[in-house]
Tab-separated table of C-alpha atoms in Angstrom:
chain	number	residue	atom	x	y	z
H	1	UNK	CA	-0.258	-0.238	-0.002
H	2	UNK	CA	1.799	3.607	-1.209
H	3	UNK	CA	1.403	6.604	0.937
H	4	UNK	CA	0.853	9.802	-0.585
H	5	UNK	CA	3.068	11.329	-2.107
H	6	UNK	CA	3.698	15.246	-1.910
H	7	UNK	CA	4.810	16.735	-5.626
H	8	UNK	CA	7.323	19.052	-7.045
H	9	UNK	CA	6.313	22.568	-8.752
H	10	UNK	CA	7.329	21.854	-12.549
H	11	UNK	CA	10.384	24.596	-11.214
H	12	UNK	CA	11.886	22.640	-8.057
H	13	UNK	CA	13.706	20.225	-7.734
H	14	UNK	CA	11.715	16.435	-8.282
H	15	UNK	CA	9.999	15.654	-5.413
H	16	UNK	CA	9.844	12.549	-3.281
H	17	UNK	CA	6.593	10.854	-5.944
H	18	UNK	CA	8.471	11.702	-9.268
H	19	UNK	CA	12.175	10.051	-7.451
H	20	UNK	CA	10.499	7.225	-6.639
H	21	UNK	CA	8.935	6.585	-10.063
H	22	UNK	CA	11.947	6.718	-12.726
H	23	UNK	CA	13.184	3.910	-9.657
H	24	UNK	CA	11.428	0.720	-9.699
H	25	UNK	CA	13.654	-1.152	-7.567
H	26	UNK	CA	13.009	1.541	-4.684
H	27	UNK	CA	8.777	1.657	-2.980
H	28	UNK	CA	6.827	3.638	-0.516
H	29	UNK	CA	4.502	1.044	2.203
H	30	UNK	CA	2.053	3.273	4.052
H	31	UNK	CA	3.463	0.665	7.568
H	32	UNK	CA	6.900	0.266	6.890
H	33	UNK	CA	8.133	2.904	4.352
H	34	UNK	CA	10.862	2.809	1.745
H	35	UNK	CA	11.573	-0.578	0.768
H	36	UNK	CA	14.132	-1.337	-1.685
H	37	UNK	CA	12.967	-3.904	-3.754
H	38	UNK	CA	10.184	-6.325	-0.903
H	39	UNK	CA	12.786	-4.229	2.116
H	40	UNK	CA	12.197	-2.041	3.538
H	41	UNK	CA	15.427	-0.520	4.137
H	42	UNK	CA	14.180	0.136	7.923
H	43	UNK	CA	14.993	-3.607	8.791
H	44	UNK	CA	18.799	-3.743	7.058
H	45	UNK	CA	18.891	0.478	10.164
H	46	UNK	CA	18.342	-1.983	12.591
H	47	UNK	CA	20.237	-4.886	11.589
H	48	UNK	CA	23.183	-3.147	9.857
H	49	UNK	CA	23.737	-0.201	11.265
H	50	UNK	CA	23.778	2.527	9.554
H	51	UNK	CA	25.361	4.320	7.159
H	52	UNK	CA	25.562	1.611	5.189
H	53	UNK	CA	26.047	0.730	1.450
H	54	UNK	CA	21.931	-1.082	0.463
H	55	UNK	CA	22.102	-2.393	-3.210
H	56	UNK	CA	19.261	-3.390	-5.489
H	57	UNK	CA	19.619	-7.555	-6.946
H	58	UNK	CA	17.486	-6.268	-9.120
H	59	UNK	CA	18.013	-3.499	-10.390
H	60	UNK	CA	21.516	-4.724	-10.941
H	61	UNK	CA	19.921	-8.065	-13.578
H	62	UNK	CA	17.108	-5.250	-15.178
H	63	UNK	CA	19.784	-2.941	-15.800
H	64	UNK	CA	22.033	-5.568	-17.492
H	65	UNK	CA	19.259	-7.456	-19.486
H	66	UNK	CA	17.901	-3.958	-20.476
H	67	UNK	CA	21.584	-3.887	-22.002
H	68	UNK	CA	22.171	-6.321	-23.986
H	69	UNK	CA	19.172	-6.773	-25.050
H	70	UNK	CA	19.309	-2.954	-26.919
H	71	UNK	CA	23.290	-4.211	-28.280
H	72	UNK	CA	21.347	-7.033	-29.781
H	73	UNK	CA	18.712	-5.273	-30.967
H	74	UNK	CA	20.268	-2.740	-33.112
H	75	UNK	CA	22.079	-5.995	-34.775
H	76	UNK	CA	24.760	-5.918	-33.203
H	77	UNK	CA	27.883	-8.400	-32.488
H	78	UNK	CA	28.256	-7.400	-28.688
H	79	UNK	CA	29.624	-8.532	-25.929
H	80	UNK	CA	30.198	-6.843	-22.359
H	81	UNK	CA	32.749	-6.034	-20.180
H	82	UNK	CA	31.243	-4.487	-17.053
H	83	UNK	CA	33.423	-1.437	-16.003
H	84	UNK	CA	34.379	-2.510	-11.877
H	85	UNK	CA	35.894	0.828	-11.051
H	86	UNK	CA	32.505	1.417	-10.237
H	87	UNK	CA	31.291	-1.399	-8.192
H	88	UNK	CA	33.676	-3.655	-7.061
H	89	UNK	CA	31.097	-5.541	-4.517
H	90	UNK	CA	32.573	-9.620	-4.632
H	91	UNK	CA	28.298	-9.749	-4.815
H	92	UNK	CA	27.527	-7.822	-7.212
H	93	UNK	CA	30.140	-8.263	-9.368
H	94	UNK	CA	28.907	-12.248	-8.980
H	95	UNK	CA	25.268	-10.738	-10.225
H	96	UNK	CA	26.608	-9.118	-13.029
H	97	UNK	CA	28.144	-12.382	-13.935
H	98	UNK	CA	25.465	-14.252	-13.611
H	99	UNK	CA	24.371	-12.130	-16.980
H	100	UNK	CA	26.933	-12.707	-19.198
H	101	UNK	CA	28.884	-9.712	-18.449
H	102	UNK	CA	32.631	-9.642	-19.000
H	103	UNK	CA	34.757	-7.357	-16.920
H	104	UNK	CA	36.934	-4.464	-17.582
H	105	UNK	CA	39.493	-4.480	-14.956
H	106	UNK	CA	42.203	-1.660	-14.170
H	107	UNK	CA	44.486	-3.124	-12.022
H	108	UNK	CA	45.496	-5.894	-10.447
H	109	UNK	CA	43.326	-5.819	-7.583
H	110	UNK	CA	40.759	-5.575	-9.989
H	111	UNK	CA	41.836	-8.330	-11.518
H	112	UNK	CA	41.703	-11.180	-8.944
H	113	UNK	CA	38.182	-9.354	-8.015
H	114	UNK	CA	36.847	-10.517	-11.247
H	115	UNK	CA	37.826	-14.033	-10.899
H	116	UNK	CA	37.043	-14.481	-8.064
H	117	UNK	CA	33.551	-13.244	-8.678
H	118	UNK	CA	33.337	-15.888	-11.257
H	119	UNK	CA	34.093	-14.589	-14.325
H	120	UNK	CA	36.717	-15.948	-16.484
H	121	UNK	CA	39.183	-14.756	-17.824
H	122	UNK	CA	38.734	-14.643	-21.581
H	123	UNK	CA	35.979	-12.254	-20.621
H	124	UNK	CA	38.224	-9.846	-18.836
H	125	UNK	CA	39.633	-6.724	-21.211
H	126	UNK	CA	42.348	-5.040	-18.543
H	127	UNK	CA	42.012	-1.191	-19.732
H	128	UNK	CA	44.422	2.430	-17.741
H	129	UNK	CA	47.071	4.583	-18.313
H	130	UNK	CA	49.792	2.915	-15.788
H	131	UNK	CA	49.880	-0.450	-16.215
H	132	UNK	CA	52.816	-1.707	-13.941
H	133	UNK	CA	54.232	-5.398	-14.480
H	134	UNK	CA	53.542	-7.263	-12.188
H	135	UNK	CA	50.245	-6.110	-13.449
H	136	UNK	CA	51.369	-6.919	-17.057
H	137	UNK	CA	52.840	-10.998	-15.825
H	138	UNK	CA	48.732	-11.724	-13.337
H	139	UNK	CA	47.157	-10.678	-17.322
H	140	UNK	CA	49.193	-12.730	-19.493
H	141	UNK	CA	49.525	-15.719	-16.567
H	142	UNK	CA	45.658	-15.524	-16.680
H	143	UNK	CA	45.373	-15.723	-20.420
H	144	UNK	CA	42.834	-12.867	-20.251
H	145	UNK	CA	40.399	-11.466	-23.509
H	146	UNK	CA	42.332	-7.848	-24.284
H	147	UNK	CA	45.234	-5.814	-22.695
H	148	UNK	CA	44.566	-2.228	-23.919
H	149	UNK	CA	47.252	-0.044	-24.867
H	150	UNK	CA	47.787	3.166	-24.711
H	151	UNK	CA	51.056	3.312	-25.820
H	152	UNK	CA	54.367	2.972	-27.804
H	153	UNK	CA	55.978	3.206	-23.846
H	154	UNK	CA	53.551	0.753	-23.184
H	155	UNK	CA	53.661	-1.702	-26.327
H	156	UNK	CA	56.924	-1.847	-26.035
H	157	UNK	CA	57.412	-2.302	-21.934
H	158	UNK	CA	54.166	-5.897	-22.681
H	159	UNK	CA	55.671	-7.401	-25.525
H	160	UNK	CA	59.439	-7.900	-23.725
H	161	UNK	CA	58.165	-9.169	-20.309
H	162	UNK	CA	55.819	-11.855	-23.179
H	163	UNK	CA	58.480	-12.685	-25.136
H	164	UNK	CA	60.540	-13.555	-22.618
H	165	UNK	CA	57.986	-15.806	-20.268
H	166	UNK	CA	57.152	-17.228	-23.833
H	167	UNK	CA	53.394	-16.555	-24.177
H	168	UNK	CA	51.655	-13.917	-26.837
H	169	UNK	CA	49.529	-11.370	-25.173
H	170	UNK	CA	45.828	-10.737	-27.503
H	171	UNK	CA	46.200	-6.694	-27.033
H	172	UNK	CA	44.179	-2.907	-28.895
H	173	UNK	CA	45.027	-0.174	-29.103
H	174	UNK	CA	43.384	2.679	-27.554
H	175	UNK	CA	43.540	5.783	-30.036
H	176	UNK	CA	42.363	9.659	-28.817
H	177	UNK	CA	39.734	10.457	-31.213
H	178	UNK	CA	40.051	13.716	-29.550
H	179	UNK	CA	36.150	14.074	-29.641
H	180	UNK	CA	34.175	16.246	-25.984
H	181	UNK	CA	32.213	14.203	-24.391
H	182	UNK	CA	30.398	17.811	-23.304
H	183	UNK	CA	30.550	15.694	-19.338
H	184	UNK	CA	32.775	16.980	-15.923
H	185	UNK	CA	36.375	17.723	-16.770
H	186	UNK	CA	37.741	15.748	-14.550
H	187	UNK	CA	35.595	13.144	-16.361
H	188	UNK	CA	36.054	13.215	-19.552
H	189	UNK	CA	38.905	10.972	-21.552
H	190	UNK	CA	38.915	11.397	-24.968
H	191	UNK	CA	40.316	15.288	-25.287
H	192	UNK	CA	43.630	15.259	-27.738
H	193	UNK	CA	45.118	17.827	-24.236
H	194	UNK	CA	43.893	13.693	-21.522
H	195	UNK	CA	46.933	11.300	-20.417
H	196	UNK	CA	44.579	8.186	-22.880
H	197	UNK	CA	45.394	6.450	-25.747
H	198	UNK	CA	47.641	7.405	-28.477
H	199	UNK	CA	46.799	9.827	-30.769
H	200	UNK	CA	44.265	8.985	-33.561
H	201	UNK	CA	46.360	9.832	-36.495
H	202	UNK	CA	49.419	8.011	-34.929
H	203	UNK	CA	47.415	4.973	-34.823
H	204	UNK	CA	48.034	3.438	-37.659
H	205	UNK	CA	51.931	3.261	-37.768
H	206	UNK	CA	52.069	2.394	-33.794
H	207	UNK	CA	49.446	-0.539	-35.112
H	208	UNK	CA	51.539	-2.148	-37.725
H	209	UNK	CA	53.924	-2.014	-35.312
H	210	UNK	CA	52.219	-3.666	-33.037
H	211	UNK	CA	52.147	-6.781	-35.131
H	212	UNK	CA	55.924	-6.365	-35.914
H	213	UNK	CA	56.554	-6.994	-31.773
H	214	UNK	CA	56.936	-9.767	-30.641
H	215	UNK	CA	54.971	-11.595	-27.847
H	216	UNK	CA	52.200	-9.523	-29.334
H	217	UNK	CA	48.797	-9.755	-31.014
H	218	UNK	CA	47.264	-6.203	-32.582
H	219	UNK	CA	43.430	-7.669	-32.440
H	220	UNK	CA	41.550	-4.322	-32.214
H	221	UNK	CA	40.886	-1.003	-31.700
H	222	UNK	CA	39.559	0.415	-28.966
H	223	UNK	CA	38.206	3.593	-27.357
H	224	UNK	CA	36.847	5.094	-24.039
H	225	UNK	CA	35.340	9.340	-24.168
H	226	UNK	CA	34.244	9.467	-20.893
H	227	UNK	CA	31.531	8.850	-18.308
H	228	UNK	CA	28.871	10.353	-17.209
H	229	UNK	CA	27.777	11.402	-20.557
H	230	UNK	CA	23.610	12.720	-21.372
H	231	UNK	CA	24.534	15.086	-24.041
H	232	UNK	CA	23.013	13.139	-26.544
H	233	UNK	CA	24.435	10.515	-28.842
H	234	UNK	CA	26.921	13.533	-31.366
H	235	UNK	CA	30.438	12.873	-29.504
H	236	UNK	CA	29.983	9.403	-29.431
H	237	UNK	CA	29.437	8.631	-33.346
H	238	UNK	CA	32.030	11.337	-33.944
H	239	UNK	CA	33.860	9.886	-31.976
H	240	UNK	CA	33.013	6.000	-33.127
H	241	UNK	CA	32.781	7.939	-37.169
H	242	UNK	CA	37.092	8.034	-36.761
H	243	UNK	CA	37.036	4.669	-35.049
H	244	UNK	CA	35.725	3.293	-38.655
H	245	UNK	CA	37.453	5.785	-40.470
H	246	UNK	CA	40.849	4.281	-38.488
H	247	UNK	CA	39.332	0.256	-39.460
H	248	UNK	CA	38.751	1.042	-42.917
H	249	UNK	CA	42.615	2.303	-42.865
H	250	UNK	CA	43.958	-0.699	-40.233
H	251	UNK	CA	42.013	-3.405	-43.128
H	252	UNK	CA	42.719	-1.920	-45.919
H	253	UNK	CA	46.766	-2.418	-45.423
H	254	UNK	CA	46.268	-5.676	-44.460
H	255	UNK	CA	46.531	-5.354	-40.239
H	256	UNK	CA	44.529	-8.052	-38.068
H	257	UNK	CA	41.280	-6.092	-36.496
H	258	UNK	CA	38.771	-8.417	-35.258
H	259	UNK	CA	36.410	-6.371	-33.318
H	260	UNK	CA	35.980	-2.892	-31.756
H	261	UNK	CA	36.031	-1.676	-28.574
H	262	UNK	CA	34.089	1.003	-27.419
H	263	UNK	CA	34.275	1.635	-24.357
H	264	UNK	CA	31.181	3.030	-21.938
H	265	UNK	CA	30.549	6.409	-20.444
H	266	UNK	CA	27.108	5.774	-20.944
H	267	UNK	CA	24.443	8.308	-18.274
H	268	UNK	CA	21.920	8.768	-15.658
H	269	UNK	CA	19.847	10.614	-14.206
H	270	UNK	CA	20.871	11.736	-11.014
H	271	UNK	CA	18.471	14.304	-10.947
H	272	UNK	CA	15.829	14.517	-13.921
H	273	UNK	CA	18.160	15.764	-16.733
H	274	UNK	CA	17.300	13.941	-19.468
H	275	UNK	CA	19.347	11.372	-20.193
H	276	UNK	CA	19.959	8.228	-23.442
H	277	UNK	CA	18.805	5.247	-23.570
H	278	UNK	CA	20.771	2.318	-24.519
H	279	UNK	CA	18.543	1.949	-27.100
H	280	UNK	CA	20.076	5.293	-28.566
H	281	UNK	CA	24.047	3.723	-27.885
H	282	UNK	CA	23.349	1.359	-29.749
H	283	UNK	CA	21.873	2.697	-32.666
H	284	UNK	CA	24.617	5.208	-32.605
H	285	UNK	CA	27.118	1.961	-32.272
H	286	UNK	CA	25.524	0.506	-35.163
H	287	UNK	CA	25.070	3.607	-37.837
H	288	UNK	CA	29.146	4.037	-37.508
H	289	UNK	CA	30.800	0.702	-37.224
H	290	UNK	CA	28.379	-1.611	-37.977
H	291	UNK	CA	28.891	-1.642	-41.973
H	292	UNK	CA	31.467	-3.443	-41.394
H	293	UNK	CA	30.227	-6.923	-39.619
H	294	UNK	CA	32.498	-6.450	-36.522
H	295	UNK	CA	32.081	-7.247	-33.090
H	296	UNK	CA	31.930	-4.876	-30.730
H	297	UNK	CA	32.958	-4.664	-27.113
H	298	UNK	CA	31.234	-2.420	-24.581
H	299	UNK	CA	31.933	-1.304	-20.152
H	300	UNK	CA	29.728	-0.023	-19.095
H	301	UNK	CA	29.924	1.094	-14.745
H	302	UNK	CA	27.814	4.182	-13.992
H	303	UNK	CA	24.955	3.036	-16.027
H	304	UNK	CA	24.587	-0.951	-14.862
H	305	UNK	CA	25.796	-0.216	-11.111
H	306	UNK	CA	24.463	3.548	-10.492
H	307	UNK	CA	21.176	3.699	-9.917
H	308	UNK	CA	20.784	-0.152	-8.108
H	309	UNK	CA	22.431	1.248	-4.528
H	310	UNK	CA	21.707	4.088	-2.394
H	311	UNK	CA	23.352	5.364	0.969
H	312	UNK	CA	20.819	4.696	4.313
H	313	UNK	CA	22.131	7.321	6.166
H	314	UNK	CA	20.606	8.668	9.657
H	315	UNK	CA	20.372	11.615	11.084
H	316	UNK	CA	22.630	12.869	13.919
H	317	UNK	CA	20.617	16.501	14.844
H	318	UNK	CA	18.808	19.403	13.115
H	319	UNK	CA	20.763	22.504	13.775
H	320	UNK	CA	19.863	25.376	12.921
H	321	UNK	CA	21.989	27.979	11.222
H	322	UNK	CA	22.666	32.036	10.517
H	323	UNK	CA	19.505	32.217	8.685
H	324	UNK	CA	19.688	28.254	6.849
H	325	UNK	CA	18.958	24.978	8.102
H	326	UNK	CA	21.336	22.276	9.015
H	327	UNK	CA	20.065	18.539	9.147
H	328	UNK	CA	23.933	16.362	10.283
H	329	UNK	CA	23.961	13.023	9.022
H	330	UNK	CA	25.715	10.279	10.215
H	331	UNK	CA	27.271	9.617	6.461
H	332	UNK	CA	29.836	11.709	4.944
H	333	UNK	CA	32.503	12.972	1.892
H	334	UNK	CA	34.742	10.176	3.763
H	335	UNK	CA	31.678	7.687	2.837
H	336	UNK	CA	30.177	9.814	-1.082
H	337	UNK	CA	32.674	11.876	-2.153
H	338	UNK	CA	31.120	12.703	-5.470
H	339	UNK	CA	29.053	15.686	-3.957
H	340	UNK	CA	32.239	17.354	-2.213
H	341	UNK	CA	34.098	16.286	-5.736
H	342	UNK	CA	31.767	16.725	-8.341
H	343	UNK	CA	29.452	19.336	-7.214
H	344	UNK	CA	27.453	15.731	-7.933
H	345	UNK	CA	23.943	16.249	-6.694
H	346	UNK	CA	22.259	12.578	-5.670
H	347	UNK	CA	18.316	12.194	-4.249
H	348	UNK	CA	17.105	12.669	-0.471
H	349	UNK	CA	14.733	10.582	0.598
H	350	UNK	CA	13.372	10.516	4.077
H	351	UNK	CA	12.628	6.387	4.936
H	352	UNK	CA	9.877	7.065	7.487
H	353	UNK	CA	6.507	7.520	5.576
H	354	UNK	CA	4.911	10.278	8.224
H	355	UNK	CA	8.414	11.904	6.957
H	356	UNK	CA	7.583	11.888	3.423
H	357	UNK	CA	3.886	13.276	4.158
H	358	UNK	CA	5.208	16.391	6.145
H	359	UNK	CA	5.422	19.146	5.865
H	360	UNK	CA	8.958	21.115	3.619
H	361	UNK	CA	11.351	23.348	4.153
H	362	UNK	CA	15.371	24.041	3.259
H	363	UNK	CA	18.111	22.505	4.466
H	364	UNK	CA	21.465	21.748	3.468
H	365	UNK	CA	22.220	18.399	4.253
H	366	UNK	CA	25.851	17.977	5.793
H	367	UNK	CA	27.888	15.036	7.113
H	368	UNK	CA	30.207	15.322	10.884
H	369	UNK	CA	33.490	15.539	9.425
H	370	UNK	CA	35.755	18.780	9.528
H	371	UNK	CA	35.417	20.264	5.757
H	372	UNK	CA	32.673	22.658	4.627
H	373	UNK	CA	32.880	20.727	0.956
H	374	UNK	CA	31.438	17.780	3.459
H	375	UNK	CA	27.583	18.679	1.674
H	376	UNK	CA	26.049	16.411	0.075
H	377	UNK	CA	22.670	19.029	-0.696
H	378	UNK	CA	22.492	22.742	-0.425
H	379	UNK	CA	18.168	24.293	0.230
H	380	UNK	CA	17.443	20.771	-0.905
H	381	UNK	CA	13.066	20.788	0.130
H	382	UNK	CA	12.993	18.446	3.242
H	383	UNK	CA	11.095	17.689	6.011
H	384	UNK	CA	11.356	18.504	9.007
H	385	UNK	CA	14.139	14.986	10.604
H	386	UNK	CA	14.220	14.268	14.125
H	387	UNK	CA	18.112	12.566	15.543
H	388	UNK	CA	17.604	8.480	13.975
H	389	UNK	CA	15.713	9.377	11.623
H	390	UNK	CA	16.427	7.445	8.262
H	391	UNK	CA	17.225	8.364	4.865
H	392	UNK	CA	18.318	7.254	1.485
H	393	UNK	CA	20.803	8.854	-1.268
H	394	UNK	CA	20.027	7.498	-4.406
H	395	UNK	CA	21.882	6.677	-6.909
H	396	UNK	CA	24.713	5.850	-4.749
H	397	UNK	CA	25.779	2.590	-6.339
H	398	UNK	CA	29.006	3.641	-9.253
H	399	UNK	CA	31.272	5.656	-7.271
H	400	UNK	CA	30.514	5.490	-4.002
H	401	UNK	CA	31.561	3.097	-2.075
H	402	UNK	CA	34.899	1.786	-4.343
H	403	UNK	CA	35.613	6.143	-3.531
H	404	UNK	CA	35.965	5.743	0.433
H	405	UNK	CA	38.352	6.689	2.589
H	406	UNK	CA	38.948	6.852	6.062
H	407	UNK	CA	38.837	10.260	6.770
H	408	UNK	CA	38.540	11.720	10.134
H	409	UNK	CA	39.222	7.803	11.096
H	410	UNK	CA	36.042	7.281	9.696
H	411	UNK	CA	34.791	3.995	9.352
H	412	UNK	CA	34.313	1.722	6.042
H	413	UNK	CA	31.006	2.128	6.623
H	414	UNK	CA	28.877	-2.022	5.318
H	415	UNK	CA	27.443	-3.518	2.271
H	416	UNK	CA	24.602	-4.674	1.853
H	417	UNK	CA	23.041	-6.526	-1.176
H	418	UNK	CA	19.393	-7.031	-0.897
H	419	UNK	CA	17.188	-9.877	-3.848
H	420	UNK	CA	13.437	-9.897	-3.405
H	421	UNK	CA	13.164	-10.580	0.320
H	422	UNK	CA	16.296	-11.433	1.081
H	423	UNK	CA	19.492	-8.796	2.274
H	424	UNK	CA	22.018	-9.755	3.297
H	425	UNK	CA	25.611	-8.682	4.819
H	426	UNK	CA	28.176	-8.540	1.742
H	427	UNK	CA	31.155	-6.606	3.554
H	428	UNK	CA	31.482	-5.870	6.508
H	429	UNK	CA	31.419	-2.247	8.380
H	430	UNK	CA	34.998	-1.339	8.842
H	431	UNK	CA	35.944	-1.905	12.781
H	432	UNK	CA	37.921	0.688	14.471
H	433	UNK	CA	40.169	-2.937	15.704
H	434	UNK	CA	40.788	-2.847	11.491
H	435	UNK	CA	42.013	0.098	11.171
H	436	UNK	CA	44.073	-0.021	13.769
H	437	UNK	CA	45.699	-3.479	13.193
H	438	UNK	CA	48.192	-2.305	10.052
H	439	UNK	CA	49.492	0.947	12.055
H	440	UNK	CA	52.323	0.381	14.238
H	441	UNK	CA	55.610	2.801	16.486
H	442	UNK	CA	59.055	2.079	15.331
H	443	UNK	CA	61.487	0.743	18.599
H	444	UNK	CA	62.257	3.967	19.122
H	445	UNK	CA	58.578	5.001	19.722
H	446	UNK	CA	57.636	2.124	21.142
H	447	UNK	CA	60.817	1.667	24.247
H	448	UNK	CA	58.941	3.792	26.058
H	449	UNK	CA	56.660	7.247	26.714
H	450	UNK	CA	56.771	9.768	24.705
H	451	UNK	CA	57.770	13.189	26.560
C-alpha cells in the first residue's frame, strides 16, 4: 500500500514521488516506509546500522539485460564487460557475472576480484594508462581476453615481458579521437590533452608496429571518451566515425582487426536531466561501426551499477544556523565523495512514510567531517527530521563505496545486497581494531613513553 507523496512544482527539484517513479526497485509502503525491492530500509538499518550501502540485485539484473537487449536489437554482435571501477563489491560482480557480463579492469586488484567473482579470464579486458610489470605478468598468466595498449612505451614493455615468458598477448590499441564528450572535466577522457590513449593520427603506424613486435597480437581498436555522458549521441557518433575510418585504413593495409572496443560512459539521470537510453547508444554504434561487420565490445559501469545502489544514513541532529537549517547525517564525504568532488546532485528520500508526507522546508544536508565541502545538498526541500530518522541518498551504486576513505578515522560503511525479500551483508562494516591493525610504532617510539 503506497503512502501519498508531495508533488513538486515544474521548476523545483524532483518530488519524492517523481524520484520513486523513476526508480522501479524502490517503493514507499504506508506502514514500512521506503523499500528496496521487498525489504524495508528500516529493517536493514536496525540489523546492520548506518551508514550502509544498499544494492538491489533485481535492478542490476534488469539493467544488464536491458543493455544486452538494446545491442542485440540493433543487430550488433556485442559483448558487455562491466567496468569494475564503478562498484567492485564481490556480490555485485557475481550478480553481473551470472547475467553473462565480462569485466573491464584497471588494476591487479580488480583483475583478482573479477576472477574471484567467477568471471572467466576470457571475458576480461585490462585498461589503464599505467599498468605495472607485475600487473601485466598477472594478465599474461591468466591469459585474459585483451590488454588495451595506451602508448608506444607500454607496447614495448609488454612485448619484452611477453616474449621473455613465451607468451602472446592479445592487445587492442586505445586511440584518443580528440572528441569532447561534454561531461565533467574530471571524467572526460577522449580529448587530445587527456592522458588516455594515443593520438588517432599516430595510430596506423603504431598498430603496424604492434603487429611486428614479438609477444603481441593486435586484435582491435579501443576507445573511451568519458563518463556520465548525457548530452546525446553526437559525441559518440563523432568518436565512432573516427574509429570506423581508422579501422578501414588498418584493414586496407592488411592489418588484423578482429573487433572494436567502444568503451562506456553512458550517463544516468541523477536529478531529472535527460539521459540517453541504451537503445540510442546501440543505434549510434550500429550507424557508425555496423557497416564494418565487426563484433563490438562495451564497458559500462555507472549505467549498470549507479541506480541500483543507495547510501542509507541516519540523522545525527537538526541544527538551525544563521538563516539556514542543517541536517547533519552520520554519513559523510568520506563515504560518498561525489558531491564534494564533482558538485554532484543525489536525490535524498526520507525512509519513514510519515516523514515523506510531512511539510517541506529548505535544508542543507551535511556530514560530520571537518570540511565545509562535506555537504550532500544545499537548500534541499526536506521535512523536519529528528535524530535517528533515516534517509536514503539515491543512485549511489557507482563511484560510491569504491571511492570511500577513512578520513577523520571513520570506518568504511557496511555493504548490503537485497534480492527480492532477502538481504545480506556482503561487506562487513570496518571495525576500529581493523583500522589500527596495520599501524605500528617504530622501536625508538615504542620503547618508552613520549615525553
